Amino acid sequence: MLTSSLARSTTVRSAAARRAPRTHSGVRAMGLLGGLFGGSGSARATELAPAQAPNGYKLATFAGGCFWGLELAYQRVPGVVSTSVGYTQGHKPGPAYEEVCSGSTGHTEAVQCTYDEKEVDYSQLLDVFFARTDPTTLNRQGNDRGTQYRSGIYYHDEAQKAAAEKKIAEIQAKLQSGEYKGAGDKVVAELKPAGDYYLAEDYHQQYLSKGGRMGRAQSAAKGCTDTIRCYG
């Protein structure tokens, strides 16, 4: 794995200590922050992303709680040429952040990577996912709770599905042996075909590398191993 499970656990625990579950008032506050970071603060429909990567590249889609930190982790991976955050696996077209946070649309916060498989293997992207998340907590990452924070791997072809199934089996075995630590004893992250993926509002994109809430930009340099501060 690119990052040890101990580092993942430490990051999740420290993030949980700093964060309270988001409420409707928190959602409204995020709308105001959207205005500060270029968003309107209103619930506007979001744009459906292309279902195919540009020629020569592939897509990978993951969900693992709040999408800010997970995106930065993938920004740092050599071979990942671009990232975005968005909403997927829901039933309402063009959901806005406020709607997703309410849990009413069925979407989960997700990260989509465009990557060059000549430089990075999909299994390495899976390693990042399992290093950054706790796949044993249902509808929860740290103190973020709700179906919109469920974790998942959304495959774009059968090869990705097979690689994910293999990795999940490996993680499950490591849970049983104690080599991998999670809050639970079973992997509950969902594995589903990639579906419609709506790009989140502009102010969410590359949020932490642009400064986050505190205005302190975090490095997105390839290979960077600095601890990720979930809110900035």
Short mmCIF file of C-alpha atoms in Angstrom, two decimals:
data_model
loop_
_atom_site.label_atom_id
_atom_site.label_comp_id
_atom_site.label_asym_id
_atom_site.label_seq_id
_atom_site.Cartn_x
_atom_site.Cartn_y
_atom_site.Cartn_z
CA MET A 1 0.00 0.00 0.00
CA LEU A 2 1.18 3.55 -0.74
CA THR A 3 0.32 4.64 2.79
CA SER A 4 0.23 2.38 5.82
CA SER A 5 -3.06 1.51 7.44
CA LEU A 6 -1.64 3.05 10.61
CA ALA A 7 -1.29 6.39 8.83
CA ARG A 8 -4.84 6.06 7.55
CA SER A 9 -6.17 5.31 11.01
CA THR A 10 -4.28 8.23 12.52
CA THR A 11 -5.60 10.60 9.87
CA VAL A 12 -9.19 9.38 10.29
CA ARG A 13 -9.02 9.67 14.07
CA SER A 14 -7.46 13.14 14.01
CA ALA A 15 -10.02 14.28 11.46
CA ALA A 16 -12.83 12.93 13.58
CA ALA A 17 -11.53 14.83 16.58
CA ARG A 18 -11.70 18.08 14.64
CA ARG A 19 -14.99 17.58 12.88
CA ALA A 20 -18.60 17.50 13.96
CA PRO A 21 -21.29 15.86 11.87
CA ARG A 22 -22.71 18.22 9.25
CA THR A 23 -26.20 19.45 9.99
CA HIS A 24 -28.62 21.54 7.95
CA SER A 25 -27.09 24.64 9.52
CA GLY A 26 -23.67 23.36 8.45
CA VAL A 27 -24.99 22.95 4.93
CA ARG A 28 -26.18 26.54 4.89
CA ALA A 29 -22.75 27.64 6.12
CA MET A 30 -21.15 25.73 3.26
CA GLY A 31 -23.41 27.62 0.89
CA LEU A 32 -21.99 30.85 2.24
CA LEU A 33 -18.47 29.50 1.87
CA GLY A 34 -19.36 28.69 -1.70
CA GLY A 35 -19.85 32.38 -2.29
CA LEU A 36 -16.41 33.08 -0.89
CA PHE A 37 -14.80 30.50 -3.16
CA GLY A 38 -16.59 31.42 -6.33
CA GLY A 39 -19.92 29.64 -5.77
CA SER A 40 -23.25 31.36 -5.62
CA GLY A 41 -24.41 29.82 -2.33
CA SER A 42 -27.64 28.74 -4.02
CA ALA A 43 -28.77 25.25 -4.97
CA ARG A 44 -27.99 25.20 -8.68
CA ALA A 45 -28.07 22.05 -10.78
CA THR A 46 -24.69 20.41 -11.28
CA GLU A 47 -23.21 19.26 -14.58
CA LEU A 48 -23.02 15.64 -15.72
CA ALA A 49 -19.40 14.66 -16.34
CA PRO A 50 -18.36 12.73 -19.47
CA ALA A 51 -18.69 8.97 -19.06
CA GLN A 52 -15.45 8.32 -20.97
CA ALA A 53 -11.90 9.47 -20.36
CA PRO A 54 -9.96 11.30 -23.08
CA ASN A 55 -8.15 9.05 -25.53
CA GLY A 56 -5.20 7.28 -23.94
CA TYR A 57 -6.49 7.60 -20.38
CA LYS A 58 -8.89 5.82 -18.02
CA LEU A 59 -11.34 6.86 -15.32
CA ALA A 60 -11.48 5.66 -11.72
CA THR A 61 -14.22 6.66 -9.27
CA PHE A 62 -14.18 6.29 -5.50
CA ALA A 63 -16.24 7.50 -2.54
CA GLY A 64 -14.80 7.75 0.95
CA GLY A 65 -16.51 10.30 3.15
CA CYS A 66 -15.83 14.00 2.66
CA PHE A 67 -14.36 14.29 -0.82
CA TRP A 68 -11.86 17.08 -0.12
CA GLY A 69 -9.17 14.96 1.55
CA LEU A 70 -9.60 11.97 -0.73
CA GLU A 71 -9.20 14.17 -3.79
CA LEU A 72 -5.93 15.63 -2.52
CA ALA A 73 -4.61 12.12 -1.90
CA TYR A 74 -5.27 11.24 -5.54
CA GLN A 75 -3.89 14.54 -6.81
CA ARG A 76 -0.55 13.47 -5.35
CA VAL A 77 -0.40 10.12 -7.15
CA PRO A 78 2.03 10.00 -10.09
CA GLY A 79 0.14 8.96 -13.21
CA VAL A 80 -3.09 10.64 -12.14
CA VAL A 81 -3.41 13.46 -14.66
CA SER A 82 -6.53 15.14 -13.25
CA THR A 83 -9.10 14.82 -10.49
CA SER A 84 -12.54 16.14 -9.70
CA VAL A 85 -15.06 15.82 -6.90
CA GLY A 86 -18.70 15.14 -7.49
CA TYR A 87 -21.86 13.25 -6.66
CA THR A 88 -22.74 9.75 -7.85
CA GLN A 89 -25.00 6.73 -7.31
CA GLY A 90 -28.10 8.84 -6.66
CA HIS A 91 -31.49 9.22 -8.31
CA LYS A 92 -31.88 12.97 -8.84
CA PRO A 93 -30.29 14.53 -11.94
CA GLY A 94 -28.00 17.50 -11.32
CA PRO A 95 -28.02 17.45 -7.51
CA ALA A 96 -26.69 20.47 -5.62
CA TYR A 97 -24.42 20.15 -2.59
CA GLU A 98 -27.17 21.17 -0.19
CA GLU A 99 -29.44 18.47 -1.55
CA VAL A 100 -26.76 15.79 -1.36
CA CYS A 101 -25.96 16.78 2.23
CA SER A 102 -29.61 16.34 3.16
CA GLY A 103 -29.37 12.68 2.18
CA SER A 104 -32.51 12.97 0.06
CA THR A 105 -30.99 12.36 -3.40
CA GLY A 106 -29.23 9.06 -2.71
CA HIS A 107 -25.87 10.37 -3.89
CA THR A 108 -22.52 9.91 -2.23
CA GLU A 109 -19.63 12.37 -2.31
CA ALA A 110 -17.06 10.97 -4.72
CA VAL A 111 -13.73 11.58 -6.39
CA GLN A 112 -13.07 10.80 -10.03
CA CYS A 113 -9.54 10.41 -11.38
CA THR A 114 -8.30 10.47 -14.93
CA TYR A 115 -5.15 8.39 -15.03
CA ASP A 116 -2.52 7.02 -17.36
CA GLU A 117 -2.34 3.27 -16.83
CA LYS A 118 1.16 3.25 -18.33
CA GLU A 119 2.26 5.19 -15.24
CA VAL A 120 -0.04 3.96 -12.49
CA ASP A 121 -1.90 0.71 -12.09
CA TYR A 122 -5.51 0.62 -10.95
CA SER A 123 -4.47 -1.56 -8.01
CA GLN A 124 -2.33 1.34 -6.79
CA LEU A 125 -5.36 3.61 -6.86
CA LEU A 126 -7.19 1.00 -4.80
CA ASP A 127 -4.30 1.09 -2.31
CA VAL A 128 -4.82 4.84 -1.90
CA PHE A 129 -8.52 4.28 -1.30
CA PHE A 130 -7.93 1.71 1.45
CA ALA A 131 -5.16 3.84 2.99
CA ARG A 132 -7.34 6.95 3.18
CA THR A 133 -10.66 5.43 4.30
CA ASP A 134 -12.08 3.01 6.80
CA PRO A 135 -14.04 0.60 4.58
CA THR A 136 -15.59 -1.12 7.61
CA THR A 137 -17.89 1.74 8.65
CA LEU A 138 -21.31 1.83 7.02
CA ASN A 139 -22.53 5.27 5.88
CA ARG A 140 -19.80 6.94 7.85
CA GLN A 141 -16.22 8.19 7.74
CA GLY A 142 -14.97 9.62 11.01
CA ASN A 143 -17.64 11.97 12.34
CA ASP A 144 -19.25 12.39 8.93
CA ARG A 145 -22.40 10.28 9.01
CA GLY A 146 -25.12 9.63 6.48
CA THR A 147 -25.58 7.81 3.19
CA GLN A 148 -23.87 10.72 1.41
CA TYR A 149 -20.65 9.72 3.21
CA ARG A 150 -20.77 6.01 2.40
CA SER A 151 -17.64 4.54 0.90
CA GLY A 152 -17.58 2.83 -2.46
CA ILE A 153 -15.57 1.69 -5.44
CA TYR A 154 -17.30 2.30 -8.77
CA TYR A 155 -15.72 0.35 -11.60
CA HIS A 156 -15.66 1.46 -15.22
CA ASP A 157 -14.86 -1.92 -16.77
CA GLU A 158 -14.59 -5.60 -15.87
CA ALA A 159 -10.85 -5.37 -15.27
CA GLN A 160 -11.40 -2.74 -12.58
CA LYS A 161 -14.16 -4.85 -11.05
CA ALA A 162 -11.89 -7.89 -10.87
CA ALA A 163 -9.04 -5.86 -9.36
CA ALA A 164 -11.40 -4.36 -6.76
CA GLU A 165 -12.82 -7.77 -5.82
CA LYS A 166 -9.31 -9.11 -5.35
CA LYS A 167 -8.26 -6.13 -3.23
CA ILE A 168 -11.38 -6.33 -1.06
CA ALA A 169 -10.68 -10.02 -0.41
CA GLU A 170 -7.10 -9.13 0.56
CA ILE A 171 -8.25 -6.40 2.94
CA GLN A 172 -10.83 -8.72 4.47
CA ALA A 173 -8.16 -11.32 5.13
CA LYS A 174 -5.91 -8.67 6.69
CA LEU A 175 -8.78 -7.54 8.91
CA GLN A 176 -9.15 -11.07 10.20
CA SER A 177 -5.42 -11.40 10.84
CA GLY A 178 -5.15 -7.97 12.45
CA GLU A 179 -2.74 -6.68 9.81
CA TYR A 180 -5.29 -4.08 8.69
CA LYS A 181 -7.13 -2.03 11.32
CA GLY A 182 -10.67 -0.76 10.97
CA ALA A 183 -13.49 0.21 13.30
CA GLY A 184 -15.34 -2.93 12.22
CA ASP A 185 -14.35 -6.42 11.19
CA LYS A 186 -15.88 -6.57 7.71
CA VAL A 187 -15.45 -4.52 4.53
CA VAL A 188 -18.77 -2.77 3.86
CA ALA A 189 -17.62 -0.34 1.16
CA GLU A 190 -19.92 -0.88 -1.80
CA LEU A 191 -18.67 -2.17 -5.14
CA LYS A 192 -20.87 -1.11 -8.04
CA PRO A 193 -20.67 -0.16 -11.70
CA ALA A 194 -19.84 3.50 -12.26
CA GLY A 195 -22.97 5.51 -12.93
CA ASP A 196 -23.83 9.12 -13.63
CA TYR A 197 -21.29 11.39 -11.98
CA TYR A 198 -22.17 15.05 -11.47
CA LEU A 199 -19.36 17.53 -11.00
CA ALA A 200 -19.59 19.28 -7.64
CA GLU A 201 -19.69 23.06 -7.49
CA ASP A 202 -16.51 24.88 -8.48
CA TYR A 203 -15.63 25.90 -4.94
CA HIS A 204 -15.27 22.23 -3.97
CA GLN A 205 -12.81 21.38 -6.75
CA GLN A 206 -9.21 20.92 -5.54
CA TYR A 207 -10.43 22.56 -2.36
CA LEU A 208 -7.51 21.75 -0.08
CA SER A 209 -4.75 22.47 -2.58
CA LYS A 210 -6.34 25.90 -3.12
CA GLY A 211 -6.31 26.71 0.60
CA GLY A 212 -9.37 25.12 2.19
CA ARG A 213 -11.23 26.89 4.97
CA MET A 214 -8.09 28.24 6.60
CA GLY A 215 -6.49 29.67 3.47
CA ARG A 216 -3.47 27.40 3.91
CA ALA A 217 -2.85 25.58 0.64
CA GLN A 218 -1.72 21.96 0.95
CA SER A 219 0.71 20.48 -1.53
CA ALA A 220 -0.64 18.46 -4.43
CA ALA A 221 2.86 17.70 -5.68
CA LYS A 222 3.30 14.22 -7.05
CA GLY A 223 4.66 11.88 -4.42
CA CYS A 224 4.00 14.30 -1.55
CA THR A 225 3.48 12.50 1.76
CA ASP A 226 2.54 15.47 3.96
CA THR A 227 -0.32 14.74 6.34
CA ILE A 228 -3.60 15.86 4.83
CA ARG A 229 -5.56 18.34 6.94
CA CYS A 230 -9.16 17.51 6.12
CA TYR A 231 -10.48 21.09 6.38
CA GLY A 232 -7.29 22.89 5.45
#
